[in-house]
Each structure stands twice: as structure tokens, then as C-alpha cells.
CSV table of C-alpha atoms in Angstrom, one decimal:
chain,number,residue,atom,x,y,z
A,1,UNK,CA,-29.5,30.3,106.4
A,2,UNK,CA,-29.0,28.6,109.7
A,3,UNK,CA,-27.4,30.5,112.6
A,4,UNK,CA,-28.3,28.4,115.6
A,5,UNK,CA,-27.6,24.9,116.8
A,6,UNK,CA,-31.1,23.6,116.1
A,7,UNK,CA,-30.8,24.4,112.4
A,8,UNK,CA,-27.3,23.0,112.3
A,9,UNK,CA,-28.5,19.7,113.7
A,10,UNK,CA,-31.4,19.7,111.2
A,11,UNK,CA,-28.9,20.3,108.4
A,12,UNK,CA,-26.9,17.3,109.6
A,13,UNK,CA,-30.0,15.2,109.7
A,14,UNK,CA,-30.8,16.2,106.1
A,15,UNK,CA,-27.3,15.2,104.9
A,16,UNK,CA,-27.5,11.9,106.8
A,17,UNK,CA,-30.8,11.1,105.1
A,18,UNK,CA,-29.5,12.1,101.7
A,19,UNK,CA,-26.4,9.9,102.1
A,20,UNK,CA,-28.4,6.9,103.3
A,21,UNK,CA,-30.5,7.3,100.2
A,22,UNK,CA,-27.4,7.5,98.0
A,23,UNK,CA,-25.9,4.4,99.5
A,24,UNK,CA,-29.1,2.4,99.2
A,25,UNK,CA,-30.3,3.6,95.8
A,26,UNK,CA,-29.6,1.1,93.0
A,27,UNK,CA,-27.3,2.3,90.3
A,28,UNK,CA,-29.1,2.1,86.9
A,29,UNK,CA,-27.4,0.1,84.2
A,30,UNK,CA,-28.0,2.9,81.7
A,31,UNK,CA,-29.6,6.2,82.7
A,32,UNK,CA,-29.4,7.2,79.0
A,33,UNK,CA,-31.9,4.5,78.2
A,34,UNK,CA,-34.7,6.4,79.9
A,35,UNK,CA,-36.6,9.2,78.2
A,36,UNK,CA,-37.3,12.7,79.5
A,37,UNK,CA,-40.6,14.2,78.6
A,38,UNK,CA,-42.9,17.1,79.3
A,39,UNK,CA,-45.4,16.5,82.1
A,40,UNK,CA,-49.2,16.2,81.8
A,41,UNK,CA,-49.3,19.9,82.8
A,42,UNK,CA,-47.4,20.8,79.6
A,43,UNK,CA,-44.3,22.0,81.4
A,44,UNK,CA,-40.7,20.9,81.8
A,45,UNK,CA,-38.8,22.5,84.8
A,46,UNK,CA,-35.1,22.7,85.2
A,47,UNK,CA,-33.3,23.7,88.4
A,48,UNK,CA,-29.8,25.1,87.9
A,49,UNK,CA,-27.3,24.7,90.8
A,50,UNK,CA,-24.2,26.8,90.2
A,51,UNK,CA,-21.0,26.6,92.2
A,52,UNK,CA,-21.8,24.4,95.2
A,53,UNK,CA,-18.0,24.4,96.1
A,54,UNK,CA,-18.7,21.4,98.3
A,55,UNK,CA,-15.7,20.2,100.4
A,56,UNK,CA,-15.8,17.9,103.4
A,57,UNK,CA,-19.3,18.4,104.9
A,58,UNK,CA,-19.8,19.5,108.5
A,59,UNK,CA,-16.1,20.4,109.0
A,60,UNK,CA,-16.0,22.8,106.1
A,61,UNK,CA,-16.8,26.3,107.1
A,62,UNK,CA,-18.8,28.8,105.1
A,63,UNK,CA,-17.4,31.8,103.3
A,64,UNK,CA,-18.7,35.4,103.3
A,65,UNK,CA,-21.6,35.1,105.7
A,66,UNK,CA,-22.7,37.2,108.6
A,67,UNK,CA,-20.6,36.9,111.8
A,68,UNK,CA,-23.7,35.6,113.6
A,69,UNK,CA,-24.0,32.8,111.1
A,70,UNK,CA,-20.4,31.7,110.9
A,71,UNK,CA,-20.1,29.4,113.9
A,72,UNK,CA,-22.8,27.0,112.7
A,73,UNK,CA,-22.5,27.3,109.0
A,74,UNK,CA,-20.9,24.6,106.8
A,75,UNK,CA,-21.3,22.5,103.7
A,76,UNK,CA,-24.4,21.1,105.3
A,77,UNK,CA,-26.1,24.5,104.7
A,78,UNK,CA,-25.6,23.9,101.0
A,79,UNK,CA,-27.2,20.5,101.4
A,80,UNK,CA,-30.2,21.9,103.3
A,81,UNK,CA,-30.7,24.6,100.7
A,82,UNK,CA,-30.8,22.1,97.9
A,83,UNK,CA,-33.2,19.9,99.8
A,84,UNK,CA,-35.5,22.8,100.4
A,85,UNK,CA,-35.5,24.1,96.8
A,86,UNK,CA,-36.0,20.7,95.4
A,87,UNK,CA,-39.0,20.2,97.6
A,88,UNK,CA,-40.4,23.6,96.7
A,89,UNK,CA,-39.9,23.4,92.9
A,90,UNK,CA,-40.1,19.7,92.2
A,91,UNK,CA,-38.0,20.0,89.1
A,92,UNK,CA,-38.0,17.5,86.3
A,93,UNK,CA,-34.2,17.9,85.9
A,94,UNK,CA,-31.4,19.4,88.0
A,95,UNK,CA,-28.4,20.8,86.1
A,96,UNK,CA,-25.1,21.3,88.1
A,97,UNK,CA,-23.1,23.8,86.2
A,98,UNK,CA,-19.6,23.2,87.6
A,99,UNK,CA,-17.4,23.8,90.7
A,100,UNK,CA,-19.6,21.1,92.3
A,101,UNK,CA,-16.7,20.5,94.7
A,102,UNK,CA,-13.9,22.8,95.7
A,103,UNK,CA,-11.0,20.5,94.9
A,104,UNK,CA,-8.2,22.3,96.7
A,105,UNK,CA,-10.0,21.8,100.0
A,106,UNK,CA,-11.3,18.3,99.4
A,107,UNK,CA,-9.8,15.3,101.1
A,108,UNK,CA,-11.6,12.6,99.0
A,109,UNK,CA,-13.1,13.7,95.7
A,110,UNK,CA,-15.4,10.7,95.5
A,111,UNK,CA,-16.9,11.2,98.9
A,112,UNK,CA,-17.3,15.0,98.3
A,113,UNK,CA,-19.1,14.5,95.0
A,114,UNK,CA,-21.3,11.8,96.5
A,115,UNK,CA,-22.3,14.2,99.3
A,116,UNK,CA,-22.7,17.2,96.9
A,117,UNK,CA,-25.1,15.3,94.6
A,118,UNK,CA,-26.8,13.4,97.5
A,119,UNK,CA,-30.0,15.5,97.8
A,120,UNK,CA,-30.8,15.2,94.0
A,121,UNK,CA,-30.1,11.4,94.2
A,122,UNK,CA,-32.2,11.0,97.4
A,123,UNK,CA,-35.1,12.9,95.7
A,124,UNK,CA,-34.9,10.4,92.7
A,125,UNK,CA,-34.8,13.4,90.3
A,126,UNK,CA,-33.0,13.2,87.0
A,127,UNK,CA,-29.8,15.3,86.9
A,128,UNK,CA,-26.8,16.3,84.8
A,129,UNK,CA,-23.5,17.7,85.8
A,130,UNK,CA,-20.7,19.6,84.0
A,131,UNK,CA,-17.4,20.5,85.4
A,132,UNK,CA,-16.0,23.9,86.5
A,133,UNK,CA,-12.4,25.1,87.0
A,134,UNK,CA,-12.1,23.8,90.6
A,135,UNK,CA,-13.6,20.3,90.5
A,136,UNK,CA,-10.4,18.6,89.4
A,137,UNK,CA,-8.1,20.3,92.0
A,138,UNK,CA,-8.3,17.3,94.4
A,139,UNK,CA,-7.5,13.6,93.8
A,140,UNK,CA,-9.2,13.0,90.5
A,141,UNK,CA,-8.7,14.3,87.0
A,142,UNK,CA,-11.5,15.8,84.9
A,143,UNK,CA,-11.9,12.5,83.1
A,144,UNK,CA,-11.9,10.5,86.3
A,145,UNK,CA,-14.5,12.8,87.8
A,146,UNK,CA,-16.9,12.3,84.9
A,147,UNK,CA,-16.3,8.6,84.9
A,148,UNK,CA,-17.5,8.5,88.5
A,149,UNK,CA,-20.4,10.9,88.0
A,150,UNK,CA,-21.9,8.8,85.2
A,151,UNK,CA,-22.1,5.8,87.5
A,152,UNK,CA,-24.3,7.6,90.1
A,153,UNK,CA,-28.0,7.0,90.3
A,154,UNK,CA,-30.5,9.0,88.1
A,155,UNK,CA,-27.8,10.9,86.2
A,156,UNK,CA,-28.0,11.6,82.5
A,157,UNK,CA,-24.4,12.8,82.5
A,158,UNK,CA,-22.1,11.4,79.9
A,159,UNK,CA,-18.3,11.2,79.8
A,160,UNK,CA,-18.7,12.4,76.2
A,161,UNK,CA,-21.2,11.7,73.3
A,162,UNK,CA,-20.2,8.3,71.8
A,163,UNK,CA,-20.3,9.6,68.2
A,164,UNK,CA,-17.7,12.4,69.1
A,165,UNK,CA,-15.7,10.7,71.8
A,166,UNK,CA,-12.7,10.2,69.5
A,167,UNK,CA,-12.3,13.9,68.7
A,168,UNK,CA,-14.1,16.2,71.2
A,169,UNK,CA,-12.2,18.3,73.8
A,170,UNK,CA,-13.1,18.1,77.4
A,171,UNK,CA,-15.3,15.7,79.4
A,172,UNK,CA,-19.0,15.9,80.1
A,173,UNK,CA,-20.2,17.2,76.7
A,174,UNK,CA,-23.7,16.0,76.2
A,175,UNK,CA,-27.1,16.5,74.6
A,176,UNK,CA,-30.4,15.7,76.1
A,177,UNK,CA,-33.7,15.4,74.2
A,178,UNK,CA,-36.9,16.5,76.0
A,179,UNK,CA,-39.8,14.8,74.3
A,180,UNK,CA,-43.4,16.1,74.0
A,181,UNK,CA,-46.0,15.3,76.5
A,182,UNK,CA,-47.2,11.7,76.9
A,183,UNK,CA,-50.1,10.8,74.7
A,184,UNK,CA,-49.6,13.9,72.5
A,185,UNK,CA,-48.7,13.7,68.8
A,186,UNK,CA,-45.2,14.8,69.7
A,187,UNK,CA,-44.5,12.3,72.5
A,188,UNK,CA,-41.8,10.6,70.4
A,189,UNK,CA,-40.2,13.8,69.1
A,190,UNK,CA,-37.8,16.1,70.9
A,191,UNK,CA,-39.4,19.5,71.3
A,192,UNK,CA,-36.7,20.9,73.6
A,193,UNK,CA,-33.0,20.2,73.2
A,194,UNK,CA,-30.5,20.7,76.0
A,195,UNK,CA,-26.7,21.0,75.4
A,196,UNK,CA,-24.0,20.6,78.0
A,197,UNK,CA,-20.4,21.5,77.4
A,198,UNK,CA,-17.2,21.4,79.2
A,199,UNK,CA,-15.8,24.9,79.3
A,200,UNK,CA,-12.5,23.6,80.8
A,201,UNK,CA,-10.5,25.1,83.7
A,202,UNK,CA,-7.3,27.0,82.7
A,203,UNK,CA,-5.6,27.5,79.4
A,204,UNK,CA,-3.1,24.8,78.5
A,205,UNK,CA,-1.2,27.3,76.3
A,206,UNK,CA,2.0,28.2,78.3
A,207,UNK,CA,1.8,31.9,77.5
A,208,UNK,CA,-1.8,31.9,78.8
A,209,UNK,CA,-1.2,30.1,82.1
A,210,UNK,CA,-3.8,30.9,84.8
A,211,UNK,CA,-6.1,32.3,82.1
A,212,UNK,CA,-9.6,30.7,82.1
A,213,UNK,CA,-10.3,28.1,79.4
A,214,UNK,CA,-12.8,28.2,76.6
A,215,UNK,CA,-15.1,26.0,74.5
A,216,UNK,CA,-12.9,24.6,71.7
A,217,UNK,CA,-13.4,24.2,68.0
A,218,UNK,CA,-14.1,20.5,68.3
A,219,UNK,CA,-16.9,21.1,70.7
A,220,UNK,CA,-18.4,23.8,68.5
A,221,UNK,CA,-18.2,21.3,65.5
A,222,UNK,CA,-20.1,18.7,67.6
A,223,UNK,CA,-22.7,21.2,68.7
A,224,UNK,CA,-23.3,22.4,65.1
A,225,UNK,CA,-23.5,18.9,63.8
A,226,UNK,CA,-25.8,17.8,66.6
A,227,UNK,CA,-28.1,20.9,66.3
A,228,UNK,CA,-28.5,20.2,62.5
A,229,UNK,CA,-29.3,16.5,63.1
A,230,UNK,CA,-31.9,17.4,65.7
A,231,UNK,CA,-33.5,19.9,63.4
A,232,UNK,CA,-33.7,17.2,60.7
A,233,UNK,CA,-35.4,14.9,63.1
A,234,UNK,CA,-37.8,17.7,64.2
A,235,UNK,CA,-38.8,18.3,60.6
A,236,UNK,CA,-39.3,14.7,59.4
A,237,UNK,CA,-42.2,12.4,59.5
A,238,UNK,CA,-44.1,11.5,61.5
A,239,UNK,CA,-45.6,14.8,62.6
A,240,UNK,CA,-43.1,17.1,60.9
A,241,UNK,CA,-42.6,20.4,62.6
A,242,UNK,CA,-41.4,23.7,61.1
A,243,UNK,CA,-38.0,25.3,61.9
A,244,UNK,CA,-36.0,24.0,64.9
A,245,UNK,CA,-37.0,23.0,68.4
A,246,UNK,CA,-35.7,25.5,70.9
A,247,UNK,CA,-32.6,24.7,72.9
A,248,UNK,CA,-30.8,25.6,76.1
A,249,UNK,CA,-27.1,25.4,76.7
A,250,UNK,CA,-25.3,24.9,80.1
A,251,UNK,CA,-21.6,25.2,80.9
A,252,UNK,CA,-19.5,26.8,83.7
A,253,UNK,CA,-17.2,29.6,82.4
A,254,UNK,CA,-19.1,32.5,80.8
A,255,UNK,CA,-18.5,33.7,77.3
A,256,UNK,CA,-16.7,37.0,76.8
A,257,UNK,CA,-20.1,38.4,75.5
A,258,UNK,CA,-21.3,38.4,79.1
A,259,UNK,CA,-19.3,41.6,79.4
A,260,UNK,CA,-22.0,43.3,77.3
A,261,UNK,CA,-24.2,43.6,80.3
A,262,UNK,CA,-24.4,45.4,83.7
A,263,UNK,CA,-27.2,45.9,86.2
A,264,UNK,CA,-28.6,48.7,84.0
A,265,UNK,CA,-29.0,47.0,80.6
A,266,UNK,CA,-29.6,43.4,81.8
A,267,UNK,CA,-33.2,42.4,81.7
A,268,UNK,CA,-33.2,41.1,85.3
A,269,UNK,CA,-30.6,40.6,88.0
A,270,UNK,CA,-27.4,42.3,89.0
A,271,UNK,CA,-23.7,42.4,88.2
A,272,UNK,CA,-21.5,42.7,91.3
A,273,UNK,CA,-18.2,41.5,90.0
A,274,UNK,CA,-16.2,41.3,86.7
A,275,UNK,CA,-17.0,38.5,84.2
A,276,UNK,CA,-14.4,35.7,84.6
A,277,UNK,CA,-14.3,34.7,80.9
A,278,UNK,CA,-11.4,33.6,78.8
A,279,UNK,CA,-9.4,36.4,77.2
A,280,UNK,CA,-9.6,34.4,74.0
A,281,UNK,CA,-12.9,34.6,72.2
A,282,UNK,CA,-13.3,31.2,70.6
A,283,UNK,CA,-16.4,32.3,68.6
A,284,UNK,CA,-18.9,30.0,70.3
A,285,UNK,CA,-21.4,32.9,70.8
A,286,UNK,CA,-21.3,33.4,67.0
A,287,UNK,CA,-21.8,29.7,66.4
A,288,UNK,CA,-24.8,29.7,68.7
A,289,UNK,CA,-26.4,32.8,67.0
A,290,UNK,CA,-25.7,31.3,63.6
A,291,UNK,CA,-27.6,28.1,64.4
A,292,UNK,CA,-30.4,29.9,66.1
A,293,UNK,CA,-32.0,27.1,68.0
A,294,UNK,CA,-30.4,27.8,71.4
A,295,UNK,CA,-32.5,30.6,73.1
A,296,UNK,CA,-30.5,30.9,76.4
A,297,UNK,CA,-27.1,30.1,77.8
A,298,UNK,CA,-26.7,29.4,81.5
A,299,UNK,CA,-23.4,29.6,83.3
A,300,UNK,CA,-21.9,29.9,86.8
A,301,UNK,CA,-18.4,30.8,87.8
A,302,UNK,CA,-19.0,34.4,88.9
A,303,UNK,CA,-21.0,34.0,92.1
A,304,UNK,CA,-22.1,37.6,92.6
A,305,UNK,CA,-23.6,38.0,89.1
A,306,UNK,CA,-27.1,36.6,88.6
A,307,UNK,CA,-28.4,38.6,85.6
A,308,UNK,CA,-29.9,37.7,82.3
A,309,UNK,CA,-29.4,39.8,79.2
A,310,UNK,CA,-30.3,39.4,75.6
A,311,UNK,CA,-27.8,39.9,72.8
A,312,UNK,CA,-28.6,39.1,69.1
A,313,UNK,CA,-31.6,37.1,70.1
A,314,UNK,CA,-29.6,34.9,72.6
A,315,UNK,CA,-30.1,35.2,76.4
A,316,UNK,CA,-27.0,35.1,78.5
A,317,UNK,CA,-27.8,34.1,82.1
A,318,UNK,CA,-25.9,33.5,85.3
A,319,UNK,CA,-27.1,31.0,87.8
A,320,UNK,CA,-26.0,33.0,90.9
A,321,UNK,CA,-23.9,31.5,93.7
A,322,UNK,CA,-25.4,28.5,95.4
A,323,UNK,CA,-22.9,27.0,97.8
A,324,UNK,CA,-21.9,28.2,101.2
A,325,UNK,CA,-18.2,27.3,100.9
A,326,UNK,CA,-18.1,29.4,97.8
A,327,UNK,CA,-17.2,33.1,98.0
A,328,UNK,CA,-20.2,35.4,98.2
A,329,UNK,CA,-21.2,38.5,100.0
A,330,UNK,CA,-22.2,38.6,103.7
A,331,UNK,CA,-26.0,39.2,104.0
A,332,UNK,CA,-26.6,38.3,100.3
A,333,UNK,CA,-28.7,35.0,100.1
A,334,UNK,CA,-27.4,32.1,98.1
A,335,UNK,CA,-29.6,31.4,95.1
A,336,UNK,CA,-30.7,28.9,92.5
A,337,UNK,CA,-32.1,29.5,89.0
A,338,UNK,CA,-35.3,27.8,87.7
A,339,UNK,CA,-36.2,27.5,84.1
A,340,UNK,CA,-39.6,26.4,82.8
A,341,UNK,CA,-40.6,25.6,79.2
A,342,UNK,CA,-44.3,25.6,78.5
A,343,UNK,CA,-46.0,23.8,75.7
A,344,UNK,CA,-48.7,25.2,73.4
A,345,UNK,CA,-52.2,24.0,74.3
A,346,UNK,CA,-53.9,22.6,71.2
A,347,UNK,CA,-57.6,22.9,70.5
A,348,UNK,CA,-58.1,19.2,71.0
A,349,UNK,CA,-57.0,19.5,74.6
A,350,UNK,CA,-53.6,17.9,74.0
A,351,UNK,CA,-50.2,19.5,74.0
A,352,UNK,CA,-48.1,20.8,71.0
A,353,UNK,CA,-44.7,22.3,70.7
A,354,UNK,CA,-42.9,24.7,73.0
A,355,UNK,CA,-44.6,28.0,73.4
A,356,UNK,CA,-42.4,29.9,75.8
A,357,UNK,CA,-39.4,29.7,78.2
A,358,UNK,CA,-39.5,31.4,81.5
A,359,UNK,CA,-37.1,31.8,84.5
A,360,UNK,CA,-36.8,33.0,88.0
A,361,UNK,CA,-34.5,32.6,91.0
A,362,UNK,CA,-35.1,31.1,94.5
A,363,UNK,CA,-33.3,32.7,97.5
A,364,UNK,CA,-32.1,30.7,100.5
A,365,UNK,CA,-34.1,32.8,103.0
A,366,UNK,CA,-36.9,31.9,105.3
A,367,UNK,CA,-39.5,31.9,102.6
A,368,UNK,CA,-37.4,30.6,99.7
A,369,UNK,CA,-38.3,33.9,98.0
A,370,UNK,CA,-38.9,34.0,94.3
A,371,UNK,CA,-37.2,37.0,92.5
A,372,UNK,CA,-36.6,38.2,88.9
A,373,UNK,CA,-39.3,36.4,87.1
A,374,UNK,CA,-39.0,36.9,83.3
A,375,UNK,CA,-39.8,35.5,79.9
A,376,UNK,CA,-36.7,34.5,78.0
A,377,UNK,CA,-38.4,33.4,74.8
A,378,UNK,CA,-41.8,33.2,73.2
A,379,UNK,CA,-42.6,31.5,69.9
A,380,UNK,CA,-43.6,33.9,67.2
A,381,UNK,CA,-47.2,33.4,65.9
A,382,UNK,CA,-47.4,31.1,62.9
């Protein structure tokens, strides 16, 4: 992280370039008309950005950093970190898992969101955003936020899936299909399915005020229905596949089952604070396990937790705190989570279905250090 004027000026330059790119980039008529696919290297890489807490740019000071860093640290450090990690990882998709802006400190929600997403837009990388519990605390409601987000360049975000818009709770629920590699037999079939859900902000039940929200029955119904439909598509002609394509789920507030882990029994990473889940268990974990296609869940919300742990065959993973206006711990680097799905190499030299899913984290230090590499899932031999 920057702690001198030269780096601060560099950060300002990065933000300026990003904002110019945002202003000049054409807004696509329909981002959903484009298709996401595995690359010629047989991989699909996702960068998770959790809890940017972006506010007003250079005037917004950092939280919980070393005293030597404080004078020159602002939202621009968040921008600089994102630009660096995008350049290093070159992801195929960026997923923003909520608290993208810190609403209570934001003067103009639209300007803050534009600035927060600017590095992804300037890099011309596909991206998706879900909302956290702080995004709507400024001038726009959750629905208004999503209606603005879906108009931004290169986003695959949706206000809600059209087939469920009349009944589903929340805003930003979405499914993305990741197709097989180009020129492979599976190039027109989704071999990896991504689910995005709105985990809400605070309970609307009067007796549960200021209690974190949860994924509702309507959202679980949509997920179950969508998962079954995707499996049918995966199993049918042409090129019918066995079982279900693996899936990943992204949302902001962790499930109560995240309480099952600490730094001792989690596969990788640490717990340094309590899990800020809802006190009501809506049963979404059970729904996910019952369907069986989702192999990992990725959340944010608790900035000092960055572990992954497996429970009943499902990995529960934190992204780790990304933003500098978000609470953290002085001396602890902000971080981002990377997930890579790898395809099976067929004997003919072409690519098949998904073989494995791996993850690691990048730290915002001098070397963008890689830590906690692990395999989340591997397909059983046929």
C-alpha cells in the first residue's frame, strides 16, 4: 500500500485513467447477448472483489492502516490495488460481492459506483456485481442501484432473471453460463454455472431489526429450478454429459454454516472475527447440498476472515477484505480471491468438461503475493 506522495499521485493517475475509460467506453445494448467461454488454455478465471466500501475517492480516508500510511491513503488505494491485480491475473470475469460502496459516507451513489467499478470497465473485462448491506445507505435504493449497474459497460449483472422477476426477492439475482472452449465439442454447452444472489441487508421483520438478512424461499426456489434446468441442458443432445455441470455461488452475507470453521479446521485461511450471518437459518445451505452441483460458495461481509472450509461436500469461502475504506487490521494487507476452473484435456487435443476448481488469494503488498493455494474440487474418475 502507498505511504508516500509519489504513490498517492500514481494512484490518482490510475483513477483518472480509469474514469476517462469509463466515460468514453460505449454502453452495450445488451451485455447478456454475449457468451462467456473457457479460453484456449482450457481455463476460466474469476477474480472476487469483496467489500470495496468505496466512498468519495481521494477525499475518503482509509481505515485501520499503519500510522505511516494514513496521511496518503484513500479510496484511490483501492482503485490502485484493483488495477494491479487485474493486470497480474488477467481474469475472465470479475465478481463484486457486495458493499461495493459505503453508502453512509457517499455523497453521490452513482458517481461512487462508477468510480468503484472503473478499473474493471477500463480493462474491458466482463464483470458482475451483487449488493451488500451498505450499498443502499446513500441516495439510491437497492433496486435503483441495480438498475444503474446493469447499464454500465461490460457487465453481466441483471436486475433479476426475467423468468423470476415477478416473484423473486431482492435485486441482482442472476445465473451465468460458462461455455466450453471454442472449437471443442462443448463450445455450445454450459460446463460451469455461476449463481449470484442478493443476500439482502437487514431483516424487515420488526422484532429482528438490525439483524442481518438472509436468502429467501423465493430465491431458493429460483435456484433449485434453474439448477435442474441447467442439468437437463447438460444431459441432452448434442453431446450429452453425465450428471450436472459444477457450479459456484456468490453473495454477500455468509450462511450460518460458516460458523462451523475456525483457523484450525478450515482448509486454508484464517478467522479473525465472528461470522456476521443472519440469526435465522433459511435453509439455503441444505438446498445447495441437496442439489449437489454447486461446489463452492463465496461471500464477503466479514473483512478479517478469509478461510475456505468444506462441509458436506460444499466449500464455504470468504473473499477477504479488499477496500481501504473498509474496516481491517493495521499491518494486514487487503486481499482478493482468485478462482480457476480447469478443463479436462481430451486425447484428441481438444478440451472436455471441467476437471477441477482451484483458488488462491492475492495480497496488496509490493509483490502482490499469492497465498493459500488450494484445490476446492476435483471431478471423480469416470
